[in-house]
Amino acid sequence: MSKKVVIVGGVAGGASTAARLRRLDEQAEIILFERDGYISFANCGLPYYIGETIVERSNLILQTPQMMLDRFNIDARLHSEVVSIDSAQKKVTVKSADRGVYEETYDVLVLSPGAKPFVPPIAGVGSDKIFTVRNIPDADRIKAVVDNMAHKKEGTEAVVIGGGFIGVEMAENLVERGIAVTLVEAAPHILPPFDDDMVTLAEKELADHGVRVIAGDGVQGFAEIPDRDEIEVALQSGARLKAGMVILAIGVKPDVDFLKGSGLQFGPRGHIVVNDRMQTNLDSVYAVGDAIQVVDFVNGSETAIPLAGPANKQGRIAADNICGIDSRFRGSQGTSIIKIFGLTGAVTGNNERTLRRLGMAYRVVHVHPNSHASYYPGATPITLKVLFDERGKVLGAQAFGYDGVDKRIDVIATVIRMGGTIDDLKELELSYAPPYSSAKDPVNMAGFLAENVLAGRADLFVSSDIDGMDREKAVLLDVRTDLEYENGHIPGAIHLPLDELRPRLGELDPSKAYWVYCKVGFRGYLAERILKQRGFKARNLSGGYASYEIAHYTVGKAGNDTRMPEQGGSTPLPSRPIDFSEHDRKLDACGLCCPGPLLQVKKCIDQMAPGQRLYVEASDPGFFKDIEAWCKRTGNALLHHAKDGGQIKALIQKGDTQADHQANRAASQEGGEPAPMKDNKTIVVFSGDLDKAIASFIIANGAASMGKKVTLFFTFWGLNILKKENPPSVTKGFMDNLFSMMMPSHSKKLPLSKMNMMGMGAKMIRMVMANKNVQSLEELIKAALDQGIELVACQMSMDVMGVKAEELIDGVKIGGVGYYLGEAEDSNVNLFI
């Protein structure tokens, strides 16, 4: 006797169930109800249709009712909404556009209602300028507005609320259509499957392409602007954004309202509970797709993962079990991938947040290998992070890069699915030829490093550990070259190049632990091995300075501006192509890791005459910022630089410092326009007196308000100005505690330099300032931080005075004399107070 199977919902889960059923049972009666007008469409392609990467709308439609009938003999009914089910009577109630309300019986029921966009219940959310992205009609409405905006010269701004996959894809595709985009995310970072020390690569890529990213600030409400064809978005910070349209991409929730009261069992977040055969708690009722609760394959907990791949597999498994085939769903590991302009990000398994939440112990490694052999043109770095437990079992992985990311994550996803370990990663025999990989594939390299960690040959620390390191017992050691160190280093680090380490070991203190770092981790590992075998305590920074820079990249805040800039990123790419053709020499530095590109640039520039131009192509992502700093420091002119996918292009003109100086003098004497001069302001604050501290911050705030870059460098007694009023408890030695007892505990305890009168003078000054509406020292400090003035505490002075980093107010950097001298070199005012 043939079965009558009713399927509620199409797309991935429902349509795959129907097709598999027919392949297994030619006699079954199969009816598929779809509320909308399309039973099977490429919902993942909707953003790319709006962005016109997918030009033909018809390419989104995978199956039509006629195609389902002709090929599979399936009765697919569109615009037919199932409004309730009766499991006792085995029937569903249908509300149809052409048949009205009627009932349909079933032998087996398959639920595939999917998920719907979450729309928060906030003011103004019903505006017709606010859109969600779920189906083809949604995409049609958005595209019509975007088409109109793309032809306008004004009012072409959009705000995307939510930094998940859909939000990021929509931001990219709107930019591709010429729309200025602000992406707002309430969490500290976008793309929650990625960890904080990885996802900043995606945030920077968005910013580099003009997307203004605002993180840590949720939406509070919306209001249409009557006299303009715009909508205002109010954020929780108080900032307000104006735009022509808003895309809501906050997240999704299971579309199961019609199933309430049916007797179905639901999970804590409203998802349908099923077993591994996709059976619900009701007889002959199955469920698949985004609306169900599944098992996390890695940790075994209950979760929900709305992805098309698992939905298709679940549909196949449901059909198998309906037809008597014992088929099981073993859980989902959340393998997913995203395109962000030229960058690719991919993830599989668990991230650190999930593992910490579940209390699972784990280890982590970071590597930055090239996508293929460095000597073959076009090699670009991959940033790869792998998480594993003490037994070596692989728990998860994340990667970003411009080429080869997908196959590396897919390989690791396969290892996870097979219950594999880091030994499998290092032993995998993967295809190799110079255009495609290296003899040691990035996956193998991650396995090698993880093996060293478990074997105790490598003791790694991560960027976030630096904030908590005890500077009395440990020293940061930079083992990169002089050029790399000068171009940027971790504050407080001492410098000793790897190649000079052995002969200079006598300069190191055997009683201290050395936290070593290089560019990507390999030289740091070599230094760690040297130090340990010479009797020193040593650790190595996982992923090196490259990972440190990634982890410390910060997105913007909303501030008080009400309209988006024409290009919203920190270093937006040019809107039109830059002409790099006029050059005297070309340098191909692709495949070289830092400091290789800079060393090659220096070598070429040294051989060129002043005024000649060097065109450089490099693949090291750090080169984009490195070449800016190098040209600025060396007096060479960076005429243009840009990103082209994973490649960085730069046009440099060799400078002549003496000639430039003479040209400036001649231009000034003749009344001409001189070349740009150094215009930063640097103030060394040596004193801890209240009046001198106030003077320092008044001068600094005044200079900053005129658009100048200002650095305040606090040394010795000046450190007391930066102390917190209620610092956390810190452990100190006897002498450090003695100093702390003798010095002011925070800024409100600072004495006057004259007429202090046991503190009465300071109180009188504060009272007079308040009466005359003059900002207090604490208000001046806050204003300085708000204006972006750099407050730098001298590391050496902190060590001498027994001041710990935890005692300093938030926003203070820690640096040494090298940092100060670098800032002073770019200043035309250098005060000592």
Coordinates of C-alpha atoms in Angstrom, one line a residue, residues 14 16 47 70 375 392 439 483 503 521 536 622 773 807:
G14 CA 11.4 20.2 1.9
S16 CA 15.2 17.5 -1.1
P47 CA 22.4 39.2 -2.0
D70 CA 6.9 16.4 -14.9
Y375 CA 58.3 31.5 -5.6
G392 CA 45.0 16.2 20.1
A439 CA 55.3 20.8 -0.1
L483 CA 63.6 47.4 10.0
P503 CA 76.2 35.9 20.8
G521 CA 55.7 32.7 14.7
F536 CA 66.2 30.4 29.9
G622 CA 51.1 43.9 6.4
N773 CA 33.3 76.8 34.9
E807 CA 46.6 50.8 38.1

